[in-house]
mmCIF file of C-alpha atoms in Angstrom:
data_model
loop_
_atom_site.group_PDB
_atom_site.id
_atom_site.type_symbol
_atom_site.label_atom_id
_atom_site.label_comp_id
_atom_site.label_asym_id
_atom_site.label_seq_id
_atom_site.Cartn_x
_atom_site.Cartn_y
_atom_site.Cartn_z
ATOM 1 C CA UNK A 106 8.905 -10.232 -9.201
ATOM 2 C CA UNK A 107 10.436 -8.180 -6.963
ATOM 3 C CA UNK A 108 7.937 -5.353 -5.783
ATOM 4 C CA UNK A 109 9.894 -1.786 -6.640
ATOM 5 C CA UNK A 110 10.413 -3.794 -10.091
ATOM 6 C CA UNK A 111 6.228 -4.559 -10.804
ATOM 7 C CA UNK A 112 5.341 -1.200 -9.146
ATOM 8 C CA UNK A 113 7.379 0.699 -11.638
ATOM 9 C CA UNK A 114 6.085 -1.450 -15.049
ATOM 10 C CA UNK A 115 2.805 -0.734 -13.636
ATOM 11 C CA UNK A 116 3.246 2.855 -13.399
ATOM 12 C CA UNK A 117 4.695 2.614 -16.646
ATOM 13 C CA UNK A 118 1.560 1.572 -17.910
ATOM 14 C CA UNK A 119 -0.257 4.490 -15.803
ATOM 15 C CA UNK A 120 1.600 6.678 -17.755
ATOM 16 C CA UNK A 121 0.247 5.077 -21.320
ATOM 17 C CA UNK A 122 -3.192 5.036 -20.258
ATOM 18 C CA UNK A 123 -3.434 9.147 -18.832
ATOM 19 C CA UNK A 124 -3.629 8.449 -15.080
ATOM 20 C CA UNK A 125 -4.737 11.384 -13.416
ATOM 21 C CA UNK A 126 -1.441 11.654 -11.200
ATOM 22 C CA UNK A 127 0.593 11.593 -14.618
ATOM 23 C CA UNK A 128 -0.210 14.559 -16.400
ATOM 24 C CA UNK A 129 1.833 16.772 -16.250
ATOM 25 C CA UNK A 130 1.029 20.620 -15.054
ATOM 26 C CA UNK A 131 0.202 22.788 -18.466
ATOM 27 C CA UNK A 132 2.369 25.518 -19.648
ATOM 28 C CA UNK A 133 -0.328 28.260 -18.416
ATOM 29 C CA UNK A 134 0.225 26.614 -14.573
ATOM 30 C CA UNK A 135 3.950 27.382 -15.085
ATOM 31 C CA UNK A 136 3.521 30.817 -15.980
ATOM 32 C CA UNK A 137 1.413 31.850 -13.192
ATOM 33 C CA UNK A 138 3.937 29.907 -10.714
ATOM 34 C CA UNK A 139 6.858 32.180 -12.161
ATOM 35 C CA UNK A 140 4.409 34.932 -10.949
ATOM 36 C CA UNK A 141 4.272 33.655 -6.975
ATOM 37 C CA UNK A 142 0.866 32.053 -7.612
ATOM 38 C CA UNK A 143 1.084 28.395 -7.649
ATOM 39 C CA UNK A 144 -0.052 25.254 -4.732
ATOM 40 C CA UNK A 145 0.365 21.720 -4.706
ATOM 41 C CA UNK A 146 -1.154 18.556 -3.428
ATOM 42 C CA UNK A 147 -0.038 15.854 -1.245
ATOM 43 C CA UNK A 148 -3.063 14.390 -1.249
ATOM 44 C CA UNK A 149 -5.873 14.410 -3.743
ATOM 45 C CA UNK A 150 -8.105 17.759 -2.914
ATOM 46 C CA UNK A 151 -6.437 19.985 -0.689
ATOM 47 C CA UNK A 152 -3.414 22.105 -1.323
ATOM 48 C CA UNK A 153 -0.912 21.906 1.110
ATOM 49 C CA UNK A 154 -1.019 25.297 3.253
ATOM 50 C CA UNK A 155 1.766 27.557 1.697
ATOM 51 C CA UNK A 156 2.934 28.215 5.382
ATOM 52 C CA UNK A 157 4.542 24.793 5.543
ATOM 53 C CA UNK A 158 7.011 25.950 2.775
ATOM 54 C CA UNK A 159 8.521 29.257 3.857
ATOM 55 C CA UNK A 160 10.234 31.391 1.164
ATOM 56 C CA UNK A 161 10.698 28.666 -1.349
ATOM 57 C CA UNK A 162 12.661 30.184 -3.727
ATOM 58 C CA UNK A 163 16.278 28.921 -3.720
ATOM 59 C CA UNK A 164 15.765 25.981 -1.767
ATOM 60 C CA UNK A 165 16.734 22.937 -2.488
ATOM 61 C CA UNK A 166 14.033 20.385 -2.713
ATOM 62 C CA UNK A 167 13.456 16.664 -3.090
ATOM 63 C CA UNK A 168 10.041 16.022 -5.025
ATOM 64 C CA UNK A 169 10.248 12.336 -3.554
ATOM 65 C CA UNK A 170 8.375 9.340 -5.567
ATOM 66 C CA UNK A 171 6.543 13.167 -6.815
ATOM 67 C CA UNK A 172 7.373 12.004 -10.985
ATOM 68 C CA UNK A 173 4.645 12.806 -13.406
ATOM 69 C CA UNK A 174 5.371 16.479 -14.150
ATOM 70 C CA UNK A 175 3.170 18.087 -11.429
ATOM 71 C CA UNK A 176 4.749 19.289 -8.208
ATOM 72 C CA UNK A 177 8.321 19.498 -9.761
ATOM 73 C CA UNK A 178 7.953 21.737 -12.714
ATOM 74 C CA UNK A 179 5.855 24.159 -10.265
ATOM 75 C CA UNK A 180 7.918 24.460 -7.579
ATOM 76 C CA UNK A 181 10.979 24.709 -10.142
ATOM 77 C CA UNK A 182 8.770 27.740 -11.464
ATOM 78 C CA UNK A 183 8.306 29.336 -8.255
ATOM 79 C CA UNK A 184 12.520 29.576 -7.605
ATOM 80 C CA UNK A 185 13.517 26.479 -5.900
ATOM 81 C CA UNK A 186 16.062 24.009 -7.307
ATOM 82 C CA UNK A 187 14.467 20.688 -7.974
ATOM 83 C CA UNK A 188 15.787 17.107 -8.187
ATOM 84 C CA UNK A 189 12.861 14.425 -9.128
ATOM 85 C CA UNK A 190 12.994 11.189 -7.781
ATOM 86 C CA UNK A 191 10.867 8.525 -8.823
ATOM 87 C CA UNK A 192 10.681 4.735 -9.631
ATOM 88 C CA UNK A 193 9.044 5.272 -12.549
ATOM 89 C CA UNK A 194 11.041 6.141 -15.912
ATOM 90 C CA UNK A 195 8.015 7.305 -18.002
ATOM 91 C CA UNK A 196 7.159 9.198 -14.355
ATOM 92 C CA UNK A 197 10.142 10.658 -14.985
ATOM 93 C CA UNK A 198 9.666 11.444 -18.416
ATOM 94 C CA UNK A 199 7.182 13.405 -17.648
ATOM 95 C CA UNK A 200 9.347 15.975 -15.409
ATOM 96 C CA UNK A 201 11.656 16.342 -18.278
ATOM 97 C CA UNK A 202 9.211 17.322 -21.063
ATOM 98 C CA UNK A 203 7.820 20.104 -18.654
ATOM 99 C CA UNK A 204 11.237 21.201 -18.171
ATOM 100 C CA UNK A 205 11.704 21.298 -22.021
ATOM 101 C CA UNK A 206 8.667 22.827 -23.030
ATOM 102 C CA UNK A 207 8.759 25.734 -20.337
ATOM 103 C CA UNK A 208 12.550 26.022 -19.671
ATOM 104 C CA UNK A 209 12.636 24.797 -16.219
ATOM 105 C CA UNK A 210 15.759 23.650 -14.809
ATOM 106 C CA UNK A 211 14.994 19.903 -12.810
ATOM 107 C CA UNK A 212 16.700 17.193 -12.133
ATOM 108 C CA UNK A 213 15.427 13.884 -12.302
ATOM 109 C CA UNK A 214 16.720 10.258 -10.823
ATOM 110 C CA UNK A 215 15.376 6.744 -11.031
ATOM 111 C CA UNK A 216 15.275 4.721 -8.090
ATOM 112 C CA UNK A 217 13.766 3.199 -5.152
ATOM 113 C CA UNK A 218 12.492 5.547 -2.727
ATOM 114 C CA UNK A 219 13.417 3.172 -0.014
ATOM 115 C CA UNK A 220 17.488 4.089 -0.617
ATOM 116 C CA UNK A 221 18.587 7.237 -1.459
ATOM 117 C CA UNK A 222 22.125 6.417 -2.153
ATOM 118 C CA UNK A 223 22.382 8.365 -5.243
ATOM 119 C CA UNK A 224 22.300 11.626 -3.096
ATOM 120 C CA UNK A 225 24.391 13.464 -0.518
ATOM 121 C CA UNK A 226 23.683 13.940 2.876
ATOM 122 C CA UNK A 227 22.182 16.705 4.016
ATOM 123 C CA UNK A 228 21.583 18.095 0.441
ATOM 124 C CA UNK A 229 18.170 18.897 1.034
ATOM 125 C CA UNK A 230 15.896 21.844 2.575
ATOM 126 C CA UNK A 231 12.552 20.096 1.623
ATOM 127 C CA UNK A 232 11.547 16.574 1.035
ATOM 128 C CA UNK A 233 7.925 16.605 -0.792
ATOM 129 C CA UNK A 234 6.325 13.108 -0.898
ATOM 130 C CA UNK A 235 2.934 12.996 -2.019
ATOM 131 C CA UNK A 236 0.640 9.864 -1.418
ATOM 132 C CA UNK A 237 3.328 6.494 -2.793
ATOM 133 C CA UNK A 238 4.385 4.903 1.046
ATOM 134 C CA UNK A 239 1.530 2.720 0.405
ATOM 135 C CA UNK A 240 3.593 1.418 -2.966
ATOM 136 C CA UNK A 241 6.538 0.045 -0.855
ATOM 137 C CA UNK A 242 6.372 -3.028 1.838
ATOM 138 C CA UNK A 243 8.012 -0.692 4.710
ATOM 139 C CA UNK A 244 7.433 2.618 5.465
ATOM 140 C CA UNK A 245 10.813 3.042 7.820
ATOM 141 C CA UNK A 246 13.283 3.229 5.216
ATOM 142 C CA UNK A 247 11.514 5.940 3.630
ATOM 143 C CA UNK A 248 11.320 8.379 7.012
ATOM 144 C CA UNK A 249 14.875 7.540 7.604
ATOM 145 C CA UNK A 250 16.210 8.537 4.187
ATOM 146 C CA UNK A 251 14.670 11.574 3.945
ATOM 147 C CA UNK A 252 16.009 12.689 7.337
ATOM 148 C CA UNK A 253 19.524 11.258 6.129
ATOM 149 C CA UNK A 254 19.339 13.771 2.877
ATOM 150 C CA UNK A 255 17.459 16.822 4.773
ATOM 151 C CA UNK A 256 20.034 19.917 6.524
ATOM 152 C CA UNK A 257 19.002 20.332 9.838
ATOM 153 C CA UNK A 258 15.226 22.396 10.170
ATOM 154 C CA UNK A 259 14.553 20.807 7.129
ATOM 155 C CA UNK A 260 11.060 19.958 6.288
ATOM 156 C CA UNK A 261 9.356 16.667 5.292
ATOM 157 C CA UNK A 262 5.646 17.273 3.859
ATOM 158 C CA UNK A 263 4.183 13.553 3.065
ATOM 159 C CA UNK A 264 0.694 12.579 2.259
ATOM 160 C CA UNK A 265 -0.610 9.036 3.151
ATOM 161 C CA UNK A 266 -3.690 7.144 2.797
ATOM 162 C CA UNK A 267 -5.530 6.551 6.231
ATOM 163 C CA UNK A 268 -4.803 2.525 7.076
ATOM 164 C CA UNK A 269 -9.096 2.314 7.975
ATOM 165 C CA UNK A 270 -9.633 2.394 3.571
ATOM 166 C CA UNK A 271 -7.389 -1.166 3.647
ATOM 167 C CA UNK A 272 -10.244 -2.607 6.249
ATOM 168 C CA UNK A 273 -12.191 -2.901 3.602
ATOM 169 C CA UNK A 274 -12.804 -5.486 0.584
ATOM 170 C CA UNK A 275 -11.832 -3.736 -2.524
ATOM 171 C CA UNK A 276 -13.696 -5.871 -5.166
ATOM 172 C CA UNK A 277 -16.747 -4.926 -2.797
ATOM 173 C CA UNK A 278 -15.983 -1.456 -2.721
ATOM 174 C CA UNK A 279 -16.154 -1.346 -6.637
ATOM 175 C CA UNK A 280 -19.380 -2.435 -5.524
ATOM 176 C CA UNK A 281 -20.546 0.256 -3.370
ATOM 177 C CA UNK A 282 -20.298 -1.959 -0.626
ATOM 178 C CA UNK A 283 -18.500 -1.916 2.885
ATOM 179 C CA UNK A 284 -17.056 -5.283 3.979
ATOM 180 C CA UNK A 285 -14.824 -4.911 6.529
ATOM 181 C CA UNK A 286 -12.306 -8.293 5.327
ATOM 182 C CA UNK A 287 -8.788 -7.443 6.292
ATOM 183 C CA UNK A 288 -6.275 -6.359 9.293
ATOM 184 C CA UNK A 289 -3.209 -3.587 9.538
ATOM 185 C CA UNK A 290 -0.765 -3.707 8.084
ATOM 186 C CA UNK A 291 -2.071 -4.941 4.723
ATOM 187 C CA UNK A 292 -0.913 -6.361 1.687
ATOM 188 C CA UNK A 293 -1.874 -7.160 -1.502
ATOM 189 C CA UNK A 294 0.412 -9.328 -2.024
ATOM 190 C CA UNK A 295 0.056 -11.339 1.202
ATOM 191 C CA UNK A 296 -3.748 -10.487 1.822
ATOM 192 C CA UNK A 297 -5.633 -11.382 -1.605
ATOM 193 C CA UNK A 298 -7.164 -13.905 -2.506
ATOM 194 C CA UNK A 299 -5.221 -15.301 -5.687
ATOM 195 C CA UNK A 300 -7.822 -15.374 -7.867
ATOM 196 C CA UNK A 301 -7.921 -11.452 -6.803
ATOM 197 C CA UNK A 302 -4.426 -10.606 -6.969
ATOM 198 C CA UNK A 303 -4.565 -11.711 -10.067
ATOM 199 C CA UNK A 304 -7.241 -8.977 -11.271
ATOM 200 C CA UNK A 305 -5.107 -6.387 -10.196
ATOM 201 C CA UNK A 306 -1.660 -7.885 -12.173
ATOM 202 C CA UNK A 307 -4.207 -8.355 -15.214
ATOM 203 C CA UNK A 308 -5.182 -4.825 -15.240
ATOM 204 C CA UNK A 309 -1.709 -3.513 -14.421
ATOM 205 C CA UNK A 310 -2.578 -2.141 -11.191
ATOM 206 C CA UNK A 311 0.234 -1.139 -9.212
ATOM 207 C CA UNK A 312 0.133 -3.035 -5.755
ATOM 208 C CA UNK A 313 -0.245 -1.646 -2.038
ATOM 209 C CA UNK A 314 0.471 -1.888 1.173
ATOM 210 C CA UNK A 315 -1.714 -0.510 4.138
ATOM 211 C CA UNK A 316 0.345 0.319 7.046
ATOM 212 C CA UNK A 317 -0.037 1.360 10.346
ATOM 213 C CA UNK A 318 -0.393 4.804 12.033
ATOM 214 C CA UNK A 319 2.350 3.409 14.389
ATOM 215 C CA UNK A 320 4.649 3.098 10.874
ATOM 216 C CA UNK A 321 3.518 6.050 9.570
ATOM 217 C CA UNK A 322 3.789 8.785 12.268
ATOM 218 C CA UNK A 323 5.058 7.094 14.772
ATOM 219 C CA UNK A 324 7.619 6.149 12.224
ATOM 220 C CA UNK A 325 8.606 9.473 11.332
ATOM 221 C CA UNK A 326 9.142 10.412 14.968
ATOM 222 C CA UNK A 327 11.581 7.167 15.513
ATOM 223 C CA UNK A 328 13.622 8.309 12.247
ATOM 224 C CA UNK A 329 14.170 11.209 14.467
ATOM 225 C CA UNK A 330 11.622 13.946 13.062
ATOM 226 C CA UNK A 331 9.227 16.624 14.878
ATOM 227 C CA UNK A 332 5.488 16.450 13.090
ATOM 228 C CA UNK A 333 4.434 20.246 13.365
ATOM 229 C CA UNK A 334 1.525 19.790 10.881
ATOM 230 C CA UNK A 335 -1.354 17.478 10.060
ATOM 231 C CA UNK A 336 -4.646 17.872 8.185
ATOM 232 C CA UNK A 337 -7.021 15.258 6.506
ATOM 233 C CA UNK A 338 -8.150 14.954 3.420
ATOM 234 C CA UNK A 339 -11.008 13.003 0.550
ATOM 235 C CA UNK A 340 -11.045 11.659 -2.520
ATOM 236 C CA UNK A 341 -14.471 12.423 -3.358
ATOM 237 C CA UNK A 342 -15.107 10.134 -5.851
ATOM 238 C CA UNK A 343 -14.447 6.629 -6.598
ATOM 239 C CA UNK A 344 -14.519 3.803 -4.318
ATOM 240 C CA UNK A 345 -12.995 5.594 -1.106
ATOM 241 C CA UNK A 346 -16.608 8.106 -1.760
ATOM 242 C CA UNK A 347 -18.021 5.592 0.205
ATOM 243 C CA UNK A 348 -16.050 6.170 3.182
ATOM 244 C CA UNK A 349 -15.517 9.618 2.906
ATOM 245 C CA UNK A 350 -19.143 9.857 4.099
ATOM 246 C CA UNK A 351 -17.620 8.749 8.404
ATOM 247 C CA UNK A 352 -14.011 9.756 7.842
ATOM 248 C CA UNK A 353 -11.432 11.065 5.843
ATOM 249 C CA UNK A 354 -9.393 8.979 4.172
ATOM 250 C CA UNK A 355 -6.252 10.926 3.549
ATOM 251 C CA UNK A 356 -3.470 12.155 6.122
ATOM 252 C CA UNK A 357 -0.840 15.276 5.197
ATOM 253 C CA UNK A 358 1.992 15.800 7.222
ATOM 254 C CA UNK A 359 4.467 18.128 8.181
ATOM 255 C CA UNK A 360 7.490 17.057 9.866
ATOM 256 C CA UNK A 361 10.877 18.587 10.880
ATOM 257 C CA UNK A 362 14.282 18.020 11.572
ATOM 258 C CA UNK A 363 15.455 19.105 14.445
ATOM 259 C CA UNK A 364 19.172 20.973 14.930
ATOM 260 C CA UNK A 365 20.425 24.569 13.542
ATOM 261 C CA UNK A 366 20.646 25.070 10.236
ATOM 262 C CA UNK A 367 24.367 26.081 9.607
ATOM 263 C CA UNK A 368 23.578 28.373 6.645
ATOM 264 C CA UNK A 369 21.466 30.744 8.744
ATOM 265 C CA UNK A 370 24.377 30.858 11.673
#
């Protein structure tokens, strides 16, 4: 099966079981973000500074592989005009009952983040793509489709896991145990043993890939982007605890396109 195609039954299936990155935000978290009060995460602990935004209301953003009714519905609450994109249906789903329950205005599309076809270029002032390069094989595509649909000083914000955590044997980890096993880039597909693979398809886990820092920043700047912001972040629990004790295991970036933005000329 192709992998966009398992990835999205098996966040299907995330959905089902109450994954903690698909509940959505409650109707008390959209009231306070109609008030100016409101952060998000790109990563799993730290908001991302509100700096990086700028005067969000009336933008137009991209909440990119961002389904599950979190970041959407708040920034949609704080002003800003918000399209969903996600491979995910019941993701999706998600975005839409917020939007019902609490009158939000979002729109939401179905698709591969890898090809943005479905929308314009240069339709976009913000792209907001919290931690999901890790559930596609190439990370290039991404960077260059979300400079395709940005307008010029247009702002990517992405969160990443840091490529050290796919060093490591996962069944060990589970564990408590560091076994350094594999190289980067990774694959689960391509790296596990079958027997292992197999756990994760049995348990509906989606499947990753651990890329580079070369594919991950360094692809951002060969898509054409400026990075102007970068901080680190932990998980704090679960197996990546064990690393988080000699180095963070999460990335946040900021990025930019370069060019003048025709609307402020």
């Amino acid at each position: 099966m192709e992998i966009a195609d398992y990835n999205r039954q098996a966040w299907n299936q995330l959905v089902e079981s109450g994954n903690r990155w698909t509940q959505p935000v409650t109707s008390e978290e959209v009231a306070v973000a109609r008030k100016g009060e409101w952060r998000i995460v790109l990563t799993p602990t730290i908001p991302v500074p509100r700096d990086w935004f700028g005067e969000i209301e009336g933008k137009d953003v991209l909440c990119l592989a961002s389904g599950g009714g979190q970041q959407g519905p708040l920034l949609a609450a704080a002003g800003a005009r918000v399209t969903v994109f996600d491979n995910s249906p019941r993701q999706l789903q998600q975005d839409r009952f917020v939007a019902d329950r609490d009158g939000l205005e979002i729109a939401t599309v179905q698709g591969d983040m890898r090809s943005l076809n479905l929308l314009d270029d240069e339709s976009f002032d913000l792209v907001i793509n919290p931690c999901s390069i890790s559930f596609v094989p190439n990370a290039l595509p991404v960077w260059e489709e979300a400079y395709r649909v940005l307008r010029k000083r247009g702002r990517l914000m992405t969160g990443f896991i840091n490529p050290v955590y796919f060093l490591f044997d996962y069944f060990q980890m589970q564990e408590g145990k560091l076994v350094v096993k594999h190289s980067i880039p990774y694959s689960d597909e391509r790296d596990l043993a079958t027997m292992d693979l197999q756990k994760l398809r049995d348990a509906n886990e989606p499947l990753v890939f651990g890329h580079s820092l070369q594919d991950l920043l360094g692809g951002q700047l060969d898509a054409g982007f400026e990075i102007n912001g970068f901080y680190e972040d932990q998980w704090c629990d679960g197996e990546t605890a064990l690393l988080d004790k000699y180095i963070k295991t999460f990335i946040a970036t900021l990025a930019e396109k370069p060019g003048v933005d025709s609307t402020t000329t």
